[in-house]
CSV table of C-alpha atoms and ligand atoms in Angstrom, one decimal:
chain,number,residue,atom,x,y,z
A,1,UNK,CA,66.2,47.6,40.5
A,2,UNK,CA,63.2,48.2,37.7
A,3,UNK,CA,64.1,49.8,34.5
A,4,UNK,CA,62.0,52.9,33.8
A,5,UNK,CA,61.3,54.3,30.7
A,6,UNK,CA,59.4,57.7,29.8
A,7,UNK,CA,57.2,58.2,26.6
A,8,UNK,CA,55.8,61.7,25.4
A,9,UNK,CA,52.3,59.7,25.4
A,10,UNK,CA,51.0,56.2,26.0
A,11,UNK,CA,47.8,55.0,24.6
A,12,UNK,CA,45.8,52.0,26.3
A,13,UNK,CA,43.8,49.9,24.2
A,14,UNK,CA,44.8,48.6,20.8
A,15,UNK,CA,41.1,49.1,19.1
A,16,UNK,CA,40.9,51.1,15.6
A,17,UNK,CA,40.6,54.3,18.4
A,18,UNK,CA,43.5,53.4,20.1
A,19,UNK,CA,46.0,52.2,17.2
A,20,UNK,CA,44.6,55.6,14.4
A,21,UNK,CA,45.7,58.2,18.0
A,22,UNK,CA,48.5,56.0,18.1
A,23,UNK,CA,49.6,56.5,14.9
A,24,UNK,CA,48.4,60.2,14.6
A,25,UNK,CA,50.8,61.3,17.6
A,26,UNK,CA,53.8,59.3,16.4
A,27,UNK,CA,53.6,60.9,13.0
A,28,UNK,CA,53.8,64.6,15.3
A,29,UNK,CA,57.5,62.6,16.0
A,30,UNK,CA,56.2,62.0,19.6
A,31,UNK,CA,57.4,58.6,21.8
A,32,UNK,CA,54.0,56.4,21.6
A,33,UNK,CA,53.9,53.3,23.4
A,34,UNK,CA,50.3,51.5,22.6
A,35,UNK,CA,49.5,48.8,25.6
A,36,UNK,CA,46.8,46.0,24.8
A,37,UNK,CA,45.5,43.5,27.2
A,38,UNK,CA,44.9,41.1,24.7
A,39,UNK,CA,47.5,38.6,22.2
A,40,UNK,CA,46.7,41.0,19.1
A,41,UNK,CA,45.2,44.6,18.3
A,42,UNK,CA,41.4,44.7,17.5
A,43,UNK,CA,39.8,41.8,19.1
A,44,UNK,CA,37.5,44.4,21.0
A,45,UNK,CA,34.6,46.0,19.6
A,46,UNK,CA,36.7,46.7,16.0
A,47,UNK,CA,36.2,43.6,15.7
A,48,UNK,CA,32.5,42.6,16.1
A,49,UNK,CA,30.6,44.9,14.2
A,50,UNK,CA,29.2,46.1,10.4
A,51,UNK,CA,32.2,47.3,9.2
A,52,UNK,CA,30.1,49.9,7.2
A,53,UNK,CA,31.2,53.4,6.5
A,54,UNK,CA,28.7,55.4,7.5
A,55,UNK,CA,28.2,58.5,5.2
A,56,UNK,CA,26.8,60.5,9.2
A,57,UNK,CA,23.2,60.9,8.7
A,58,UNK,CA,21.5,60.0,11.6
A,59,UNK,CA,23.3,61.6,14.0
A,60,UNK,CA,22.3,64.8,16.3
A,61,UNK,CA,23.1,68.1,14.5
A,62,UNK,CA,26.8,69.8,16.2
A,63,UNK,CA,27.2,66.3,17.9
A,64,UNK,CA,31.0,64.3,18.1
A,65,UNK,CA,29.2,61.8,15.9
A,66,UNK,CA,28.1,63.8,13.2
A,67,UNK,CA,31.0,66.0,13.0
A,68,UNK,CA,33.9,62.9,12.7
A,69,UNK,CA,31.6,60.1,10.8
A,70,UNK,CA,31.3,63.1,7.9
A,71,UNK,CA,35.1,63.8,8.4
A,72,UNK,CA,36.4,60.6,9.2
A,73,UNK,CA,34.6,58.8,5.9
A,74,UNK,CA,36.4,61.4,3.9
A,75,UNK,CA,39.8,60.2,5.2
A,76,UNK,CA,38.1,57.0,5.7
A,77,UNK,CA,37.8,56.2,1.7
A,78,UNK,CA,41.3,58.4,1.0
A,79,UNK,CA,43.3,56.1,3.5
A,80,UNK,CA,41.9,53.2,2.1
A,81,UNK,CA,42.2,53.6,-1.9
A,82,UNK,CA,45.8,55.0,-1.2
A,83,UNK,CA,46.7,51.8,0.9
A,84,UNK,CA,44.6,49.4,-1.6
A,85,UNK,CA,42.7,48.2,1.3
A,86,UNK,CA,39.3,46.5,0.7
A,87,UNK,CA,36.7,48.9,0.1
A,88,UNK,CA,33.2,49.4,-1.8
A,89,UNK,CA,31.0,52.6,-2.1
A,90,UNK,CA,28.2,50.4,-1.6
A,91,UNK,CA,25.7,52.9,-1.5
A,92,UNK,CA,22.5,52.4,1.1
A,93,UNK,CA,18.5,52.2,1.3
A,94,UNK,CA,16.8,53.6,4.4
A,95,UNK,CA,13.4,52.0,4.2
A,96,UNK,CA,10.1,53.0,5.4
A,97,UNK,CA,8.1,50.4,5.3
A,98,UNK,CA,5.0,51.4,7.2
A,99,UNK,CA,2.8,54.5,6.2
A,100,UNK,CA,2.6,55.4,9.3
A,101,UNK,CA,6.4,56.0,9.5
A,102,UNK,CA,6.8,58.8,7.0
A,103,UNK,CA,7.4,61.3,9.2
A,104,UNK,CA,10.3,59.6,10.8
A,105,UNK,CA,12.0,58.9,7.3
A,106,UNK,CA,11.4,62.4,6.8
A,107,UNK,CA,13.2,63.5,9.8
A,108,UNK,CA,16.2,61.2,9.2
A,109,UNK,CA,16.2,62.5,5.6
A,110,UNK,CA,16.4,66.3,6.9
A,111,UNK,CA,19.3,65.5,9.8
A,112,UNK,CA,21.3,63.9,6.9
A,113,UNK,CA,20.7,67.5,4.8
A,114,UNK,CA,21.8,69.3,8.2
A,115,UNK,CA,24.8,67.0,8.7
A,116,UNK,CA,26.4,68.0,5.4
A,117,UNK,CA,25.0,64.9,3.4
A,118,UNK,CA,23.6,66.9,0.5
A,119,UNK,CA,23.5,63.2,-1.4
A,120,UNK,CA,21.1,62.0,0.3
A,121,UNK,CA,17.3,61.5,-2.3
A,122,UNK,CA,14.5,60.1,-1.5
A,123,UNK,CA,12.9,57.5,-3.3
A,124,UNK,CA,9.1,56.8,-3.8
A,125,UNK,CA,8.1,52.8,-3.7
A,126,UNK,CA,8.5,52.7,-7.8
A,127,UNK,CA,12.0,54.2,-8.2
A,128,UNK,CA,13.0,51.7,-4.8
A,129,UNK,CA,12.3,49.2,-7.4
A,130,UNK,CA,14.9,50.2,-9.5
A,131,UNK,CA,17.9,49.8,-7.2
A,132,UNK,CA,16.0,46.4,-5.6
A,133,UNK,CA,13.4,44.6,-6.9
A,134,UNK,CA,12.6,42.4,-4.3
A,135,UNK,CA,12.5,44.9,-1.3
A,136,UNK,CA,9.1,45.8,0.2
A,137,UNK,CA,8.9,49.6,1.4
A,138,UNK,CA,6.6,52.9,0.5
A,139,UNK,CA,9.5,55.3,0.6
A,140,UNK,CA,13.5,55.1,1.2
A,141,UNK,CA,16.5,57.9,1.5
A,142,UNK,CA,19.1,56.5,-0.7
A,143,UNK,CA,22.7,57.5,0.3
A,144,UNK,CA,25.2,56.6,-2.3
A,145,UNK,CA,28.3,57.6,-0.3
A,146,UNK,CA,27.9,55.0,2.6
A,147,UNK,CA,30.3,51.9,2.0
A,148,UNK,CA,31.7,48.6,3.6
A,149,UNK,CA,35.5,47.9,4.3
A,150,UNK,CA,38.0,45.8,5.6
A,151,UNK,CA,38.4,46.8,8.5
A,152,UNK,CA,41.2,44.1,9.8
A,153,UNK,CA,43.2,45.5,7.1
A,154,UNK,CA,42.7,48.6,7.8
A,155,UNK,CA,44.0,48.3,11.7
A,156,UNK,CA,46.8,46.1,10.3
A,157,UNK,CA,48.0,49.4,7.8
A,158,UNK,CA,47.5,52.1,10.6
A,159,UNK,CA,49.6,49.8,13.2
A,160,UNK,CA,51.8,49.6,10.5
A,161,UNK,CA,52.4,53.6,9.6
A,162,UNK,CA,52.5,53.8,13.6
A,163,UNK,CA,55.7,51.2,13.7
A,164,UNK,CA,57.5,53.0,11.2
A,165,UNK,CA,57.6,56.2,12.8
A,166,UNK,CA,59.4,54.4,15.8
A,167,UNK,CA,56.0,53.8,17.8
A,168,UNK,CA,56.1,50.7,19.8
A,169,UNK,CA,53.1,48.8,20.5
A,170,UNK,CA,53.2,45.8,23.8
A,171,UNK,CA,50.7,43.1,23.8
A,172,UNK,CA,49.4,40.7,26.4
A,173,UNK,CA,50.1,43.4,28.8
A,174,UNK,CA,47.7,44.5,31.8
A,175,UNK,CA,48.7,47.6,33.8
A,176,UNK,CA,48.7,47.5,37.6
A,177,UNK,CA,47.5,50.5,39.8
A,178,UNK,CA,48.6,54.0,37.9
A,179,UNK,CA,50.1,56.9,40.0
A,180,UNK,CA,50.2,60.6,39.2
A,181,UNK,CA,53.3,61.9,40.3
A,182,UNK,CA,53.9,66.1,39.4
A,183,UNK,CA,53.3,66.0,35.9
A,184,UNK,CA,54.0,62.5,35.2
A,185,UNK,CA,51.6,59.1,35.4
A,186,UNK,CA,53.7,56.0,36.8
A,187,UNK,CA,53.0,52.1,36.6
A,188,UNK,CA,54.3,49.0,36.0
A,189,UNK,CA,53.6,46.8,33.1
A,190,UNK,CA,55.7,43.6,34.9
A,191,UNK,CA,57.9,42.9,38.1
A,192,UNK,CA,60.8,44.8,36.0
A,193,UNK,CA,59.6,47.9,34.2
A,194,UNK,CA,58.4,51.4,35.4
A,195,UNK,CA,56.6,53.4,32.5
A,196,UNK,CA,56.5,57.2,32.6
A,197,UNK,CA,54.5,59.8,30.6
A,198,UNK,CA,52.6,63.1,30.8
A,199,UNK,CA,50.2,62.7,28.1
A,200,UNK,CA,47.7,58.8,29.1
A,201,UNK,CA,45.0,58.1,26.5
A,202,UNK,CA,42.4,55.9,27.5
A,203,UNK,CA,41.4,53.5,24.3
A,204,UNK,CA,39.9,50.8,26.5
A,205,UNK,CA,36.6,50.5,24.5
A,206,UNK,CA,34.3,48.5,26.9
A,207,UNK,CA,36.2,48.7,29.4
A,208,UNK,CA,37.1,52.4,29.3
A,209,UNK,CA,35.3,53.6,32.3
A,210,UNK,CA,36.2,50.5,34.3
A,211,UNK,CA,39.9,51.4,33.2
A,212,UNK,CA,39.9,54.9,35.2
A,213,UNK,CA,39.4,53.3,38.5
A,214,UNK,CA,43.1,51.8,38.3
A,215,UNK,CA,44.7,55.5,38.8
A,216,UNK,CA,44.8,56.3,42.3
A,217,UNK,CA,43.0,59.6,43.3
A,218,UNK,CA,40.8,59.5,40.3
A,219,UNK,CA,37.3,61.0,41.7
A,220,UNK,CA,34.7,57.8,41.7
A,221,UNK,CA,32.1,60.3,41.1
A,222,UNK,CA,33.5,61.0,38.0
A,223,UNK,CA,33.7,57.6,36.7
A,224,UNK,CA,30.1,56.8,34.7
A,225,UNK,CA,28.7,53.6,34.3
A,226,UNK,CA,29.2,52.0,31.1
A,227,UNK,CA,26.1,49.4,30.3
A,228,UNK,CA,26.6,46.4,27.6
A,229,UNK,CA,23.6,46.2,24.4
A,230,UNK,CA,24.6,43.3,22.7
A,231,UNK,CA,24.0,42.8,18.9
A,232,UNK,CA,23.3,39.8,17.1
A,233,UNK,CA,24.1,39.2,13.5
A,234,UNK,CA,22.5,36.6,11.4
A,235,UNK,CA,24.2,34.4,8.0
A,236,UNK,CA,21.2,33.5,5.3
A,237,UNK,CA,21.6,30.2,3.7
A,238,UNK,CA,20.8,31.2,0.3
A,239,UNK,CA,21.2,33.5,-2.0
A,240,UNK,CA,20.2,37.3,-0.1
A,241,UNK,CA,18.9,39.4,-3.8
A,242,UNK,CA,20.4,42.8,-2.9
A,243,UNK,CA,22.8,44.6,-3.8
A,244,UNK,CA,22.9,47.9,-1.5
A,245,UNK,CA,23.0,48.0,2.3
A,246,UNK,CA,19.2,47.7,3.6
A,247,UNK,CA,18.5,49.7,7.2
A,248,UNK,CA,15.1,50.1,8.4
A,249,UNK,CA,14.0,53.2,10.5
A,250,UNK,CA,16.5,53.1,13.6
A,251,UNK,CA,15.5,52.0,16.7
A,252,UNK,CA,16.9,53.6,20.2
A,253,UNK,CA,19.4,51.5,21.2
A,254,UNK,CA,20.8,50.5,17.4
A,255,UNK,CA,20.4,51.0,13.7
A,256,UNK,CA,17.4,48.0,13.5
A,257,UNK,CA,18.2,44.6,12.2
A,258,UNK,CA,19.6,45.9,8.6
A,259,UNK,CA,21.4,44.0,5.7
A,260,UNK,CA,25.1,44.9,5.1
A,261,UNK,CA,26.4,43.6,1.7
A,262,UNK,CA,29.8,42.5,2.4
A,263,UNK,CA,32.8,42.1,0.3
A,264,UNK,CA,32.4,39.0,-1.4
A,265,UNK,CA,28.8,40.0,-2.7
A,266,UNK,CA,27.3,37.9,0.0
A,267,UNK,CA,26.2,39.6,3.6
A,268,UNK,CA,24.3,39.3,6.7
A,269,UNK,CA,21.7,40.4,9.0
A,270,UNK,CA,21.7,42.7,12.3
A,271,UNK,CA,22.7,43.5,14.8
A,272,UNK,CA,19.8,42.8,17.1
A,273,UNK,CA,19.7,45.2,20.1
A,274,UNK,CA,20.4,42.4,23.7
A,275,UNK,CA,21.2,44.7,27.2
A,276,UNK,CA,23.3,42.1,29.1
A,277,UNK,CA,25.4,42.0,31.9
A,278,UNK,CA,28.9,41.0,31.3
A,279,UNK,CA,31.1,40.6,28.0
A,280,UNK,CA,29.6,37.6,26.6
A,281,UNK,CA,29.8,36.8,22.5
A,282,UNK,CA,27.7,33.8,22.7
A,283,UNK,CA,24.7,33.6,20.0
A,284,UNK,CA,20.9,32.1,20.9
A,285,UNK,CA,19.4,30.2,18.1
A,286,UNK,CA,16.5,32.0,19.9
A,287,UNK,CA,17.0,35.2,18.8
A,288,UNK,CA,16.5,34.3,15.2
A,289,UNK,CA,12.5,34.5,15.2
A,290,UNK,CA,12.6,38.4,16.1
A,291,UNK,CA,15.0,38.6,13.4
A,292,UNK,CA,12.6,37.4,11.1
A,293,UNK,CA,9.8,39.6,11.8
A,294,UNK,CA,12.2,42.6,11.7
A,295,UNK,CA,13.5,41.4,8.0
A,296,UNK,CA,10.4,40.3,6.6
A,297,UNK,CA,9.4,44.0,6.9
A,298,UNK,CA,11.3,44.8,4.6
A,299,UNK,CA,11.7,42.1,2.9
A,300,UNK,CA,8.8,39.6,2.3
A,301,UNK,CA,10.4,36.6,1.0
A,302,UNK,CA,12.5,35.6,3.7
A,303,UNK,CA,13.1,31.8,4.8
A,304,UNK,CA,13.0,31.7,8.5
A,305,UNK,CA,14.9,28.4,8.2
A,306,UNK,CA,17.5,30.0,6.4
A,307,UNK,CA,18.8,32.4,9.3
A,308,UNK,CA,21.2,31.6,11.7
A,309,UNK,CA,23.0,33.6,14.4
A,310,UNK,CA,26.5,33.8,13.6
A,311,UNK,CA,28.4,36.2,15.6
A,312,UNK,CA,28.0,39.3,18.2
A,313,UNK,CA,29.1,42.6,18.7
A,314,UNK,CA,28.5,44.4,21.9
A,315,UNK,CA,28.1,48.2,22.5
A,316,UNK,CA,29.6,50.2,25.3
A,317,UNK,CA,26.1,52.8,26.1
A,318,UNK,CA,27.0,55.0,28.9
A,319,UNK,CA,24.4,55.0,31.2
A,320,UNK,CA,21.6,52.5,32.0
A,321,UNK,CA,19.4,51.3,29.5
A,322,UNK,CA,16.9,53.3,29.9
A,323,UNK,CA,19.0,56.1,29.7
A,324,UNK,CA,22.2,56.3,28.1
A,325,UNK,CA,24.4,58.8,26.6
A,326,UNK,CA,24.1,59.4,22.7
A,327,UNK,CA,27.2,60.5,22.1
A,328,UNK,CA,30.9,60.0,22.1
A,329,UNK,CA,32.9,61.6,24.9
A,330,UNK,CA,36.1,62.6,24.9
A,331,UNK,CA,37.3,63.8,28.6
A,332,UNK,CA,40.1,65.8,29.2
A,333,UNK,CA,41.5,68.0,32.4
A,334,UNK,CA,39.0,70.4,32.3
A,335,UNK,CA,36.7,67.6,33.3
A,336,UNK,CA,38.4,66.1,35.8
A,337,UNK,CA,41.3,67.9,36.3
A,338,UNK,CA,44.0,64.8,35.9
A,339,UNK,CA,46.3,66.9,33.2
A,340,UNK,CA,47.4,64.6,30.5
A,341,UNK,CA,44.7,62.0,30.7
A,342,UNK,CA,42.7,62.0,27.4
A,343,UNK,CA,39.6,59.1,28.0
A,344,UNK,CA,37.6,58.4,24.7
A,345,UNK,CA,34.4,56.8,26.3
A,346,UNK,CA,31.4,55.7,25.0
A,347,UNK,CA,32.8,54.7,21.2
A,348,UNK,CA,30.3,52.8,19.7
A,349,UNK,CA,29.2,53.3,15.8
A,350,UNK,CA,30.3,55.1,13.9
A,351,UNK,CA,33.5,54.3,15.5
A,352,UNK,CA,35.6,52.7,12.7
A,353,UNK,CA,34.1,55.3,10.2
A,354,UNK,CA,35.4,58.4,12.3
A,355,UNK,CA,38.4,57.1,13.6
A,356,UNK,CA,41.2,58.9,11.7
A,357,UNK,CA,39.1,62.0,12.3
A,358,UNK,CA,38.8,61.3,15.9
A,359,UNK,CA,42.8,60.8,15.7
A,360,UNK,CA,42.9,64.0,14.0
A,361,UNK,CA,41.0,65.9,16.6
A,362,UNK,CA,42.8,64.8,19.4
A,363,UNK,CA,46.5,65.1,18.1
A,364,UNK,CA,45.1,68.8,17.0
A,365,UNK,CA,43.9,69.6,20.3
A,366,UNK,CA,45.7,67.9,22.9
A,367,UNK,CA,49.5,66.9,21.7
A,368,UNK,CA,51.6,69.6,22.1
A,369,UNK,CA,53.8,70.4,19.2
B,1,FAD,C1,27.5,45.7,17.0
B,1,FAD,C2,28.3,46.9,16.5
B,1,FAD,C3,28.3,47.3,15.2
B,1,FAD,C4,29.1,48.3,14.7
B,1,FAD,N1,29.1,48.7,13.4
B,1,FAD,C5,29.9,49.7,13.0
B,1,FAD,C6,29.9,50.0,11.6
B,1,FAD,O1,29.4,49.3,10.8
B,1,FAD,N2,30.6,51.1,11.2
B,1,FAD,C7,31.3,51.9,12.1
B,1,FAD,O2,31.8,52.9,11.7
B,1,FAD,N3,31.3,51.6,13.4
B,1,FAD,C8,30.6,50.5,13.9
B,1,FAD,N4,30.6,50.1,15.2
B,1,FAD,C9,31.4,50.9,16.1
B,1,FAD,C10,32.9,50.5,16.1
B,1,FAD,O3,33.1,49.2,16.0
B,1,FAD,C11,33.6,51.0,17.4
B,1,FAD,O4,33.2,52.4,17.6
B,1,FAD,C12,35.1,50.9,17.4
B,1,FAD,O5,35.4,49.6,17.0
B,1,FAD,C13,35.5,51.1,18.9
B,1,FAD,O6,36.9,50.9,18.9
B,1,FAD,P1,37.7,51.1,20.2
B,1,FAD,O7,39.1,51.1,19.9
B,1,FAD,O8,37.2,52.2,21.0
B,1,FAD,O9,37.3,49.8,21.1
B,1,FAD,P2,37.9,48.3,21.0
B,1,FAD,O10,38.1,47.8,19.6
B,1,FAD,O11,37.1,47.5,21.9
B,1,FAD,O12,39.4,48.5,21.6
B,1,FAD,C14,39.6,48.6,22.9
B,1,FAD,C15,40.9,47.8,23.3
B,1,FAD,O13,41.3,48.1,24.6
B,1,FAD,C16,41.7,46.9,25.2
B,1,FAD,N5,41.7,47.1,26.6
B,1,FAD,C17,40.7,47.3,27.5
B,1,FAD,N6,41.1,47.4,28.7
B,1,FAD,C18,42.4,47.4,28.7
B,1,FAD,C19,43.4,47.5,29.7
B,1,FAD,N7,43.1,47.7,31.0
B,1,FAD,N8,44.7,47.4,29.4
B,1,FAD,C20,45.1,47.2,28.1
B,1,FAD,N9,44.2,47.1,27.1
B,1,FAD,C21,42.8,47.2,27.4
B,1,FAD,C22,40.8,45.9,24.7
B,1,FAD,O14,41.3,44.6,24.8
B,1,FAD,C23,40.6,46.3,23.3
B,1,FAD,O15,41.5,45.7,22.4
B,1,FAD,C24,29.9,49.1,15.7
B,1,FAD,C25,29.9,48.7,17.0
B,1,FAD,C26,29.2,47.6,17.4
B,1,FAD,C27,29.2,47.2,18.9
């Protein structure tokens, strides 16, 4: 005999996606269960990457992207002052650093104005010298309102706001084949224990397309492939002389080996941009030489010996590498006509920045009062 039990929604995947729905929908006095695969929440992507708030500047006018990074840093900076979690308005430099490259700075610089970041100035080569001396670049967009956070801290508070409205999070948990049944999806989580709910939200980062062809009857055409671009990030040993975030002109697949100030007033390189094959974190001394011919663009006096791979992030691009997806995508019933399955696919940056708006949007549009 198995025990059942029946939640108004279950979430799967304990990234910052999964944990800020989770959260969201328990504070709407819902039944949440949140099911991770792994021992702890956010050992995914949320927690292999920049941990920069991103102010949404690059991103395509009317797109997911721009729409929650604006939103989400708003709650973004509220959540965190409130909860005294880590946080600095560090403020940024987008650096052009080739003549030839104006036109692209000034197209960044425009998209920013059209996505609501009326902050955004630009800076000529002399007034870049004023926020850092030892940069080398012709122009720059300087946007005070993008920041970096703690991001472990920040998981740890919304799990926390989620456990005291009576939401129960499972770890170490992988869930077998999932049934829709009427109204209701069905699975077990062990040899004992039947789970029941209408409402199945699929947080499974990486492994979010991968995750839809465990419910029986789910159309295969319907399931896209999800491609891995790894990213590299690189520690200095020695002192780095800025004191903003530093981003080149983005690239396709990632924002360009940048420098993100951290915390502690020290910071790091990259990420790199690496298409691979299967979910491997493992750094290559060998990548450091591109590194240094991306970073000595913008900044001349950098040590080769100095840099050293530290740790990797990888991003879940939908599509191939030639041709991915560029934004988020949230799938409901009208796209694939499983009612109650929500799948969030395709969440790479600005991920941590738009969560709580992402949250917002789907408890908004999808949980039923
Ligand atoms: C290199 C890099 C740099 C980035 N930098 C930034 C940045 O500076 N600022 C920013 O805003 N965003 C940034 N992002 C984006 C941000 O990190 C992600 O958008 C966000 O962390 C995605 O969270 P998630 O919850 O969707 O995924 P994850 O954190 O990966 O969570 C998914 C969870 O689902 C679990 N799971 C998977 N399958 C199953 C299953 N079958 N059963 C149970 N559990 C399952 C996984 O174990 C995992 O814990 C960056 C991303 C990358 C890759």
């Amino acid at each position: 005999m198995k025990d059942i039990y029946n939640f108004d929604i279950i979430i799967v995947g304990a990234g910052v996606i999964g944990i800020a729905i989770a959260r969201a929908c328990a504070q709407k006095n819902k039944s949440v269960l949140l099911i991770e695969k792994n021992l702890q929440f956010g050992e995914g992507i949320s927690s292999r990457n920049s941990e920069v708030i991103h102010a949404g500047i690059y991103y395509p006018e009317n797109s997911l992207k721009a729409k929650f990074c604006r939103d989400g840093m708003e709650r973004l900076y509220r959540y965190c002052y409130e909860k005294r979690i880590s946080i600095k308005q560090t403020g940024k430099l987008i650096v052009q650093t080739s003549a030839k490259d104006e036109d692209k700075l000034l197209e960044i610089y425009n998209l920013g104005k059209k996505n609501g970041c009326n902050e955004l100035r630009l800076l000529n080569t002399q007034e870049i010298k004023k926020f850092e001396t030892e940069i080398s670049a012709v122009n720059a967009i300087w946007s005070p309102k993008t920041g970096i956070f703690d991001s472990h801290s920040f998981m740890k508070s919304l799990l926390d706001d989620f456990e005291k409205e009576d939401g129960i999070v499972v770890f170490n948990h992988n869930l077998g084949k999932i049934v829709k049944k009427g109204r209701f999806f069905e699975f077990t989580i062990d040899s004992t224990t039947i789970l029941k709910t209408k409402t199945l939200i699929n947080c499974c980062g990486l492994h979010a397309t991968k995750f839809l062809e465990s419910i029986e009857d789910f159309p295969k055409s319907l399931i896209k492939k999800t491609s891995f671009c790894k990213g590299t990030y690189f520690g200095y040993q020695g002192k780095i002389p800025f004191n903003h975030h530093i981003y080149p002109i983005p690239n396709k697949a990632g924002l360009g080996i940048h420098f993100t100030q951290d915390l502690n007033e020290n910071g790091q390189f990259g990420p790199d941009t690496e298409w691979i094959n299967s979910e491997d974190y493992a750094v290559d001394f060998n990548r450091v030489k591109n590194a240094h011919i991306q970073i000595k663009k913008y900044w001349p006096n950098c040590d080769i010996t100095k840099i050293r791979p530290v740790y990797s992030g990888i991003r879940p691009k939908i599509g191939s590498k030639v041709n991915f997806e560029k934004d988020f995508i949230i799938q409901t019933e009208h796209h694939h006509n499983f009612s109650g399955l929500i799948n969030l696919i395709g969440i790479e940056s600005p991920g941590l920045t738009a969560s709580l708006s992402i949250a917002n949007e789907i408890v908004r549009n999808y949980v039923e009062d």
